[in-house]
XYZ file of C-alpha atoms in Angstrom:
613
model
C 72.593 -11.398 6.943
C 71.312 -11.226 10.497
C 68.293 -9.121 11.353
C 69.781 -7.997 14.680
C 73.123 -8.601 16.393
C 72.831 -8.114 20.148
C 76.134 -7.435 21.885
C 75.866 -8.242 25.583
C 73.765 -10.832 27.421
C 72.800 -8.953 30.556
C 69.170 -8.086 31.344
C 68.916 -5.447 28.600
C 70.322 -7.674 25.874
C 68.223 -10.656 26.910
C 65.014 -8.593 27.071
C 65.741 -7.163 23.623
C 66.245 -10.660 22.225
C 63.094 -11.968 23.906
C 60.863 -9.148 22.651
C 62.221 -9.547 19.120
C 61.513 -13.285 19.295
C 57.994 -12.670 20.606
C 57.490 -10.430 17.580
C 58.568 -13.218 15.226
C 62.114 -11.922 14.664
C 64.326 -14.948 15.309
C 67.160 -14.334 12.844
C 69.170 -12.751 15.632
C 72.383 -13.492 17.471
C 73.243 -12.728 21.101
C 76.929 -12.659 22.051
C 78.918 -11.892 25.184
C 82.685 -11.973 25.636
C 82.477 -13.556 29.092
C 83.211 -17.297 29.131
C 80.704 -18.316 31.801
C 77.457 -16.709 32.862
C 77.923 -14.217 35.670
C 76.868 -14.995 39.209
C 75.925 -12.617 41.996
C 73.100 -10.369 43.072
C 74.531 -7.246 41.374
C 71.550 -5.086 40.332
C 69.016 -6.721 42.638
C 66.318 -4.052 43.053
C 63.307 -4.746 40.826
C 60.669 -2.022 40.699
C 56.904 -2.758 40.494
C 56.757 -1.415 36.948
C 59.298 -4.028 35.852
C 57.159 -6.771 37.398
C 54.298 -5.664 35.146
C 56.586 -5.992 32.143
C 57.814 -9.403 33.312
C 54.202 -10.558 33.196
C 53.987 -9.359 29.598
C 57.249 -11.192 28.828
C 55.841 -14.409 30.314
C 58.530 -14.788 32.996
C 56.719 -13.423 36.058
C 56.179 -16.801 37.728
C 59.857 -17.719 37.381
C 60.896 -14.306 38.669
C 58.644 -14.426 41.718
C 59.970 -17.860 42.665
C 63.420 -16.336 43.095
C 62.519 -12.897 44.460
C 62.034 -11.734 48.034
C 60.378 -8.707 49.642
C 62.616 -5.889 50.818
C 63.492 -6.871 54.413
C 62.829 -4.644 57.387
C 65.874 -2.464 58.051
C 67.814 -2.541 61.306
C 70.236 0.279 62.047
C 73.076 -0.015 64.561
C 75.531 2.329 66.200
C 79.060 1.886 64.858
C 80.874 -0.924 66.594
C 77.837 -1.980 68.627
C 75.769 -5.123 68.034
C 72.493 -3.785 69.497
C 70.221 -2.115 66.963
C 68.775 1.338 67.624
C 65.934 1.396 65.109
C 63.845 -0.699 62.723
C 61.858 0.569 59.752
C 60.364 -0.494 56.444
C 61.408 1.229 53.253
C 57.972 0.637 51.757
C 54.790 0.866 53.825
C 52.767 -2.323 53.849
C 49.951 -1.995 51.323
C 47.619 -4.181 49.300
C 47.614 -4.162 45.501
C 45.317 -1.661 43.783
C 43.149 -2.624 40.795
C 45.381 -0.505 38.545
C 48.639 -1.455 40.324
C 48.921 -5.182 40.964
C 52.407 -4.867 42.420
C 53.346 -2.674 45.371
C 56.893 -1.965 46.433
C 60.239 -3.125 45.178
C 61.354 -6.748 45.387
C 64.877 -8.126 45.604
C 65.955 -10.428 42.793
C 69.541 -11.441 42.139
C 70.574 -10.445 38.654
C 71.864 -13.937 37.879
C 68.406 -15.368 38.653
C 66.724 -12.821 36.374
C 69.144 -13.566 33.559
C 68.567 -17.310 33.973
C 64.785 -16.799 33.703
C 65.205 -14.711 30.550
C 67.585 -17.234 28.969
C 65.154 -20.069 29.715
C 62.334 -18.147 28.052
C 64.563 -17.352 25.058
C 65.411 -21.026 24.687
C 61.748 -21.775 23.944
C 62.274 -19.762 20.737
C 65.477 -21.640 19.886
C 67.712 -18.682 20.747
C 70.808 -19.135 22.898
C 73.624 -16.873 24.076
C 77.055 -17.388 22.515
C 79.749 -16.853 25.141
C 83.406 -15.987 24.590
C 82.615 -13.775 21.610
C 83.095 -9.991 21.653
C 82.739 -6.993 19.347
C 85.968 -5.376 18.084
C 84.969 -3.211 15.089
C 81.905 -1.638 13.452
C 81.339 -0.312 9.938
C 77.999 0.954 8.619
C 76.459 1.602 5.226
C 72.945 2.057 3.852
C 72.299 -1.680 3.860
C 73.405 -2.568 7.365
C 76.211 -2.965 9.868
C 79.407 -4.934 9.370
C 80.618 -6.135 12.767
C 83.976 -7.732 13.448
C 83.838 -10.260 16.255
C 86.672 -11.938 18.110
C 86.953 -14.922 20.404
C 87.801 -13.989 23.999
C 89.470 -15.960 26.765
C 90.273 -14.540 30.189
C 89.005 -11.180 28.888
C 91.650 -11.156 26.136
C 91.259 -11.646 22.389
C 92.542 -14.968 21.127
C 93.107 -13.769 17.580
C 90.195 -15.661 16.027
C 88.184 -13.132 13.983
C 84.747 -13.296 12.396
C 82.982 -10.736 10.195
C 79.190 -10.579 10.539
C 76.697 -8.583 8.482
C 73.523 -7.468 10.258
C 70.666 -5.094 9.484
C 70.754 -3.615 13.005
C 73.057 -3.782 16.015
C 72.040 -3.371 19.664
C 74.898 -2.454 21.991
C 73.898 -3.937 25.358
C 77.420 -4.576 26.651
C 77.472 -2.188 29.594
C 79.438 0.899 30.553
C 82.791 -0.759 29.885
C 81.670 -2.447 26.685
C 83.006 -1.845 23.200
C 79.869 -0.860 21.293
C 79.488 2.714 22.560
C 83.199 3.409 22.102
C 83.285 1.957 18.594
C 80.294 4.109 17.650
C 82.149 7.205 18.857
C 79.420 8.317 21.255
C 80.292 10.590 24.145
C 79.685 9.461 27.726
C 78.971 12.697 29.529
C 78.793 13.043 33.301
C 81.054 12.578 36.292
C 82.878 10.016 38.379
C 82.777 10.365 42.169
C 86.500 9.830 42.658
C 86.322 10.633 46.377
C 83.758 7.902 46.963
C 84.047 4.152 46.830
C 81.801 1.119 46.952
C 82.197 -2.608 47.530
C 79.537 -5.179 46.659
C 79.535 -8.932 47.006
C 77.721 -12.115 48.018
C 78.807 -14.404 50.853
C 77.500 -16.809 53.469
C 77.460 -15.330 56.998
C 76.878 -17.222 60.225
C 75.902 -15.443 63.426
C 73.564 -12.863 61.864
C 69.764 -12.884 61.718
C 68.309 -13.424 58.257
C 65.115 -11.559 59.210
C 66.528 -8.052 58.697
C 68.602 -5.866 56.399
C 71.401 -4.795 58.765
C 73.072 -1.375 58.512
C 76.053 0.086 60.378
C 77.535 3.447 59.527
C 79.792 6.290 60.518
C 78.494 9.517 58.903
C 81.019 11.001 56.525
C 82.997 7.780 56.348
C 81.240 4.547 55.450
C 78.061 2.501 55.611
C 77.989 -1.301 55.824
C 74.829 -3.062 54.586
C 74.201 -6.797 54.988
C 71.034 -8.032 53.241
C 69.719 -11.611 53.521
C 69.412 -12.819 49.936
C 66.818 -15.507 50.691
C 64.651 -13.465 53.079
C 61.253 -15.174 53.657
C 62.114 -17.728 50.978
C 64.569 -20.049 52.715
C 64.847 -19.446 56.485
C 67.834 -21.772 56.809
C 69.870 -19.902 54.186
C 72.902 -17.910 55.317
C 73.373 -16.105 52.001
C 73.909 -12.359 52.307
C 74.534 -9.520 49.905
C 77.237 -7.179 51.208
C 77.332 -3.492 50.337
C 79.875 -0.965 51.602
C 79.695 2.672 50.523
C 81.551 5.709 51.715
C 82.902 9.212 51.163
C 86.687 9.610 51.049
C 86.665 5.842 51.060
C 89.027 3.845 48.862
C 87.977 0.200 48.413
C 91.559 -0.646 47.500
C 92.465 -0.201 51.164
C 90.362 -3.263 51.978
C 92.517 -5.533 49.791
C 89.642 -7.487 48.299
C 92.016 -10.066 46.865
C 92.443 -11.208 50.473
C 88.816 -11.609 51.671
C 89.946 -12.448 55.204
C 91.066 -8.841 55.666
C 87.680 -7.538 54.539
C 85.951 -9.949 56.896
C 88.069 -8.797 59.851
C 87.308 -5.157 59.014
C 83.551 -5.851 58.917
C 83.686 -7.650 62.278
C 85.542 -4.731 63.839
C 83.270 -2.018 62.413
C 80.066 -3.827 63.313
C 81.150 -4.932 66.771
C 80.217 -8.486 65.833
C 83.341 -10.645 66.370
C 81.210 -13.795 66.170
C 80.429 -13.333 62.460
C 81.805 -16.108 60.277
C 82.184 -15.691 56.511
C 82.602 -18.341 53.859
C 82.184 -18.897 50.127
C 82.390 -15.472 48.506
C 80.626 -16.114 45.184
C 81.124 -12.566 43.949
C 83.111 -9.564 45.189
C 83.725 -6.313 43.334
C 84.671 -2.672 43.903
C 84.022 0.483 41.911
C 83.740 4.259 41.932
C 80.234 5.679 41.441
C 79.716 6.925 37.879
C 76.874 9.124 36.671
C 77.091 9.267 32.874
C 75.013 8.958 29.708
C 75.465 9.065 25.961
C 74.667 12.128 23.878
C 72.428 10.022 21.627
C 71.042 6.483 21.828
C 71.275 5.950 18.055
C 74.085 6.017 15.533
C 72.819 4.979 12.126
C 71.679 1.370 12.373
C 73.238 0.839 15.794
C 71.596 1.550 19.146
C 72.917 1.742 22.696
C 70.707 0.037 25.276
C 70.874 -0.115 29.072
C 74.197 0.452 30.829
C 76.003 1.008 27.539
C 73.902 4.186 27.276
C 73.688 5.278 30.917
C 75.250 4.452 34.290
C 74.661 5.976 37.689
C 74.734 5.467 41.434
C 72.874 2.370 42.685
C 70.773 4.761 44.792
C 67.159 4.307 43.772
C 67.523 0.983 41.963
C 66.971 2.477 38.508
C 69.692 1.206 36.174
C 68.565 -2.324 35.360
C 64.883 -1.331 35.441
C 65.361 1.485 32.951
C 67.600 -0.686 30.789
C 64.720 -3.149 30.488
C 62.475 -0.330 29.259
C 65.163 0.771 26.783
C 65.261 -2.747 25.371
C 61.490 -3.057 25.103
C 61.143 0.354 23.444
C 63.660 -0.264 20.663
C 62.756 -3.923 20.095
C 59.044 -3.651 19.271
C 59.785 -0.799 16.891
C 62.666 -2.625 15.205
C 60.461 -5.689 14.742
C 57.865 -3.643 12.835
C 60.559 -2.150 10.605
C 62.061 -5.576 9.890
C 58.594 -6.887 8.954
C 58.198 -4.036 6.478
C 55.207 -2.654 8.373
C 56.885 0.560 9.532
C 59.368 3.035 8.148
C 62.907 3.126 9.583
C 61.963 6.649 10.672
C 60.060 4.994 13.537
C 63.390 4.015 15.090
C 64.259 7.673 15.658
C 61.562 7.799 18.325
C 63.691 5.472 20.483
C 66.163 8.276 21.108
C 63.362 10.862 21.204
C 61.517 8.997 23.950
C 64.254 7.426 26.058
C 66.955 10.113 26.180
C 64.919 12.756 28.101
C 63.726 10.174 30.623
C 67.215 8.846 31.259
C 68.561 12.386 31.634
C 65.955 13.115 34.311
C 66.517 9.739 35.970
C 70.254 10.362 36.079
C 69.687 13.764 37.656
C 67.302 12.301 40.229
C 69.521 9.416 41.295
C 72.576 11.664 41.397
C 70.687 14.093 43.633
C 69.588 11.241 45.893
C 73.133 9.942 46.124
C 74.582 13.403 46.747
C 71.922 14.326 49.316
C 72.563 11.163 51.268
C 76.327 11.530 51.142
C 76.261 15.241 52.056
C 73.977 14.534 55.005
C 76.453 11.972 56.305
C 79.398 14.295 55.819
C 77.638 17.190 57.571
C 76.669 14.937 60.462
C 80.301 13.942 60.805
C 81.516 17.555 60.790
C 79.462 18.323 63.882
C 81.363 15.736 65.943
C 84.734 16.051 67.696
C 87.471 14.351 65.713
C 87.524 10.586 66.102
C 84.157 10.245 67.868
C 81.077 8.480 66.640
C 77.580 9.996 66.619
C 75.507 9.427 69.723
C 72.507 8.446 67.643
C 72.790 7.066 64.131
C 69.087 6.442 63.655
C 68.199 6.844 59.986
C 65.082 8.577 58.772
C 62.289 6.266 57.738
C 59.617 6.674 55.119
C 57.129 7.417 57.901
C 59.366 9.891 59.756
C 60.809 12.122 57.093
C 59.782 15.659 57.958
C 62.899 17.458 56.760
C 63.533 16.473 53.164
C 60.722 14.185 52.037
C 63.178 12.354 49.793
C 62.258 8.879 51.017
C 58.603 9.485 50.220
C 59.624 10.817 46.813
C 61.738 7.720 46.318
C 58.799 5.444 47.030
C 56.447 7.321 44.681
C 58.684 8.188 41.727
C 61.364 5.537 41.638
C 58.813 2.748 41.204
C 58.695 4.036 37.590
C 54.925 4.392 37.494
C 55.352 8.028 36.509
C 57.585 7.479 33.463
C 55.673 8.717 30.420
C 55.968 9.781 26.785
C 53.380 12.564 26.703
C 55.954 14.704 24.893
C 56.535 12.134 22.128
C 55.674 12.814 18.499
C 54.464 9.213 18.317
C 51.429 9.559 20.610
C 47.962 10.941 19.823
C 45.418 12.347 22.278
C 41.944 13.709 21.551
C 41.080 14.243 25.202
C 44.103 16.206 26.433
C 46.119 17.140 23.341
C 49.566 18.532 24.038
C 49.382 20.925 21.124
C 52.283 22.583 19.359
C 53.140 25.151 22.029
C 56.808 24.773 22.993
C 56.153 25.762 26.600
C 53.639 22.922 26.953
C 56.135 20.471 25.489
C 58.844 21.719 27.849
C 56.543 21.097 30.817
C 55.794 17.611 29.504
C 59.498 16.914 29.088
C 60.168 18.085 32.635
C 57.595 15.579 33.932
C 58.688 12.688 31.710
C 60.295 10.820 34.602
C 58.374 11.753 37.756
C 55.044 11.906 35.941
C 51.734 13.292 37.127
C 51.109 11.288 40.292
C 48.228 12.587 42.398
C 46.700 14.696 39.627
C 44.096 12.111 38.624
C 44.864 12.347 34.920
C 45.564 9.864 32.147
C 46.902 10.923 28.775
C 48.505 9.367 25.733
C 52.078 8.473 26.585
C 51.324 7.431 30.172
C 51.894 3.978 31.641
C 49.020 1.630 30.843
C 47.011 1.165 34.040
C 45.940 -2.356 34.870
C 42.309 -3.056 35.797
C 41.012 -6.193 37.460
C 37.488 -7.630 37.618
C 36.906 -8.159 33.885
C 34.362 -10.832 32.932
C 34.766 -12.472 29.527
C 31.716 -12.592 27.240
C 33.059 -15.566 25.317
C 31.598 -17.973 27.854
C 34.688 -20.151 27.571
C 36.030 -19.479 31.051
C 34.897 -18.373 34.474
C 38.287 -16.799 35.088
C 38.328 -13.187 36.225
C 40.567 -11.232 33.883
C 42.709 -8.136 34.212
C 43.931 -5.864 31.438
C 47.499 -6.944 32.103
C 46.448 -10.454 31.033
C 45.602 -9.030 27.602
C 48.477 -6.659 26.836
C 51.049 -8.146 24.480
C 54.633 -7.187 23.569
C 53.999 -8.254 19.965
C 50.934 -6.168 19.158
C 48.919 -3.056 19.845
C 45.766 -3.572 21.889
C 42.814 -1.295 21.094
C 40.552 -0.880 24.130
C 37.072 0.223 23.027
C 34.957 1.436 25.944
C 31.317 0.942 24.989
C 28.957 3.782 25.968
C 26.535 3.258 28.819
C 22.947 2.432 27.836
C 23.506 2.189 24.050
C 22.268 -1.220 22.893
C 22.775 -0.680 19.142
C 26.498 0.052 19.553
C 27.065 1.515 16.059
C 30.180 3.433 17.073
C 31.678 0.457 18.890
C 31.128 -1.899 15.971
C 32.478 0.634 13.502
C 35.652 1.083 15.545
C 36.015 -2.677 15.904
C 35.699 -3.226 12.162
C 38.201 -0.478 11.492
C 40.753 -2.143 13.769
C 39.948 -5.460 12.121
C 41.485 -4.173 8.900
C 44.865 -4.552 10.531
C 46.320 -8.067 10.788
C 45.375 -9.470 14.185
C 48.964 -10.490 14.871
C 49.907 -6.812 15.212
C 46.623 -5.196 16.345
C 44.072 -6.832 18.636
C 40.718 -5.367 19.670
C 39.143 -5.547 23.120
C 35.630 -4.183 23.797
C 34.899 -3.233 27.402
C 31.227 -2.927 28.368
C 29.985 -1.041 31.456
C 29.207 -2.914 34.677
C 25.908 -4.799 34.518
C 25.809 -4.967 30.714
C 24.381 -7.945 28.822
C 25.266 -7.010 25.228
C 24.422 -9.112 22.190
C 27.408 -9.064 19.852
C 27.585 -10.416 16.309
C 29.949 -13.390 15.907
C 33.563 -12.264 15.642
C 36.548 -14.512 16.160
C 39.075 -11.692 16.374
C 37.494 -9.252 18.841
C 37.610 -9.970 22.565
C 34.764 -8.630 24.689
C 34.498 -8.186 28.441
C 32.203 -6.613 30.994
C 34.072 -4.216 33.256
C 32.529 -5.990 36.228
C 33.808 -3.740 38.992
C 34.108 -0.586 36.896
C 37.849 -0.392 37.525
C 38.807 -0.038 33.864
C 36.441 2.885 33.252
C 37.660 4.520 36.445
C 41.413 4.319 35.846
C 41.061 5.233 32.164
C 38.892 8.237 33.136
C 35.956 7.162 30.969
C 32.425 8.346 31.727
C 29.185 7.270 30.059
C 30.454 8.088 26.585
C 32.365 5.900 24.168
C 36.153 6.182 24.263
C 39.127 4.352 22.776
C 42.580 3.819 24.281
C 45.358 2.218 22.249
C 47.904 0.190 24.213
C 51.405 0.070 22.780
C 53.420 -3.169 22.909
C 55.728 -1.643 25.535
C 52.971 -1.021 28.069
C 52.252 2.661 27.372
C 49.169 4.470 26.085
C 49.765 5.225 22.423
C 46.501 7.058 21.803
C 43.297 8.212 23.440
C 40.541 8.760 20.907
C 37.110 10.277 21.534
C 34.208 10.100 19.036
C 33.306 13.741 19.618
C 35.539 16.689 20.252
C 33.739 19.962 19.575
C 36.778 22.168 19.992
C 38.934 20.112 17.654
C 36.423 19.135 15.014
C 34.235 22.240 14.891
C 31.169 20.480 16.196
C 31.143 17.676 13.633
C 29.825 14.371 14.985
C 32.838 12.272 13.996
C 33.443 8.629 14.769
C 36.854 7.468 15.987
C 38.201 6.697 12.507
C 40.214 9.879 12.204
C 41.943 9.505 15.544
C 42.776 5.838 15.055
C 44.088 6.293 11.526
C 46.118 9.313 12.650
C 47.793 7.346 15.427
C 48.404 4.210 13.376
C 49.690 6.427 10.591
C 52.454 7.507 12.959
C 53.402 3.877 13.636
C 52.695 1.954 10.435
C 53.618 2.668 6.838
C 50.257 1.647 5.390
C 47.592 3.284 7.559
C 45.790 4.487 4.427
C 44.219 1.040 4.050
C 42.153 1.778 7.155
C 40.613 4.889 5.667
C 36.817 4.891 6.156
C 36.512 5.061 2.364
C 38.005 1.566 2.122
C 35.173 -0.222 3.873
C 31.384 -0.064 4.115
C 29.235 -0.399 7.199
């Protein structure tokens, strides 16, 4: 029997497989009914939050080798070659200590998938192509999946029955898993709108800009250099055409020469030469999601659970977070360290966020399309606007949506403060339903600008850490320490306390957990020279620049933050909380055991009564 059968080898399926493998779960199988790996840029927008996760996955270097910055935009009047405006979607900014990545990057989906497959291969796991899912049956022991061989997208008649403990449906919006599970796919299709996307070589066009032509209310043509700043001699472009009351079928994509002639006419660039279309596709925008991410022992992940407009670049990025969320939890259950009840928190945590994301991207898409339609209505029939200058992020006085896009869509605000799985001594959510409703409403956009950090939030990075092991002069950052296979307990030592009884007690408590699932990191204040007893399992650092204490909102007192394997704060524990503990001078044992009791089945072994100081 397999531990996990993963149906679909796109980014979500590959991330799920990789995280399972990093957690020691290698009795898995990854299948996809396609016969050759897909090519093309497809979902090419990678948000900064995903780059943080790529570092945790160990693929960041490979990803950055193939990624490019978002090019400067150039907008043109319809049919005219001379541009009327240039602007940057993201303002130029340096990394912050808590945010090492700023702004979206462009990465072709086929390059991302290749990097993930290469990393998977180091664990001896490979994708099986030409194999698709055709039937699912479930019982208390597992899932019985019927697989079939596929050729040219058709079954060949060769069947195979596979038994697996869990099944991840990562096969996209058109895949079989969601349908076989009988899950609804609620939402809408924008039948009046159409889109065309593809990759091609273009001669006669600068590769220094993302070029845009458009007629409001009709169509927009976008030509993006795929190798911007990476290979100046490259002529590879990603083509995007979107429009209202626009039917891609009219462009006859099976005859690319007709599409090319149409682009030359609409752009006023007869000199453009096209060759070697590596990918070309059309579709109608869909905004849909499942009613639940879980059905028994089967889970929908990524596009099989939610699809939406490309506006905002959210689909692939959120699918990656789906995969990470379910995979670390499933690994603990398969190891016997957690109850299967833990898996219910996948739906609890991801469904509200995806619902809000879907609403946000739909609103962005609709707002942009309505603005173009209204602009068109103001013109005499058959005439083009006199000025088609788009708003920029720096000149957006009317709606503010571009600024919102830059702040929220980077996914830094996504949080699980509402989750039953988190624990917070400092800012407890409580049991009040109104408070939970507010937390749910902010689960996607977050609490940017409020200067707060609570359990459930994204784990901030912090640079400038100096190791006390003496083994390296390297300057560390927290992101170097976070691990997809284990919880990381950050113990902030109090300022000026040389005896460190609370710190050592917390460290010993965490040491009761196997160090392959819980690791301990002690962070001392700037300027500290602590003398620690020998300990091969606890890592200790001086917060050299004070960034960690700042972003985790820690003062002079001791505090503990527990980092989940998916890059979120699982718990914030304080040694004293007068309001909660009636003035008793407690250590952090209660908070830590309460949180780990939510995650693990055997938290009672960490009870203070089980060890002596």
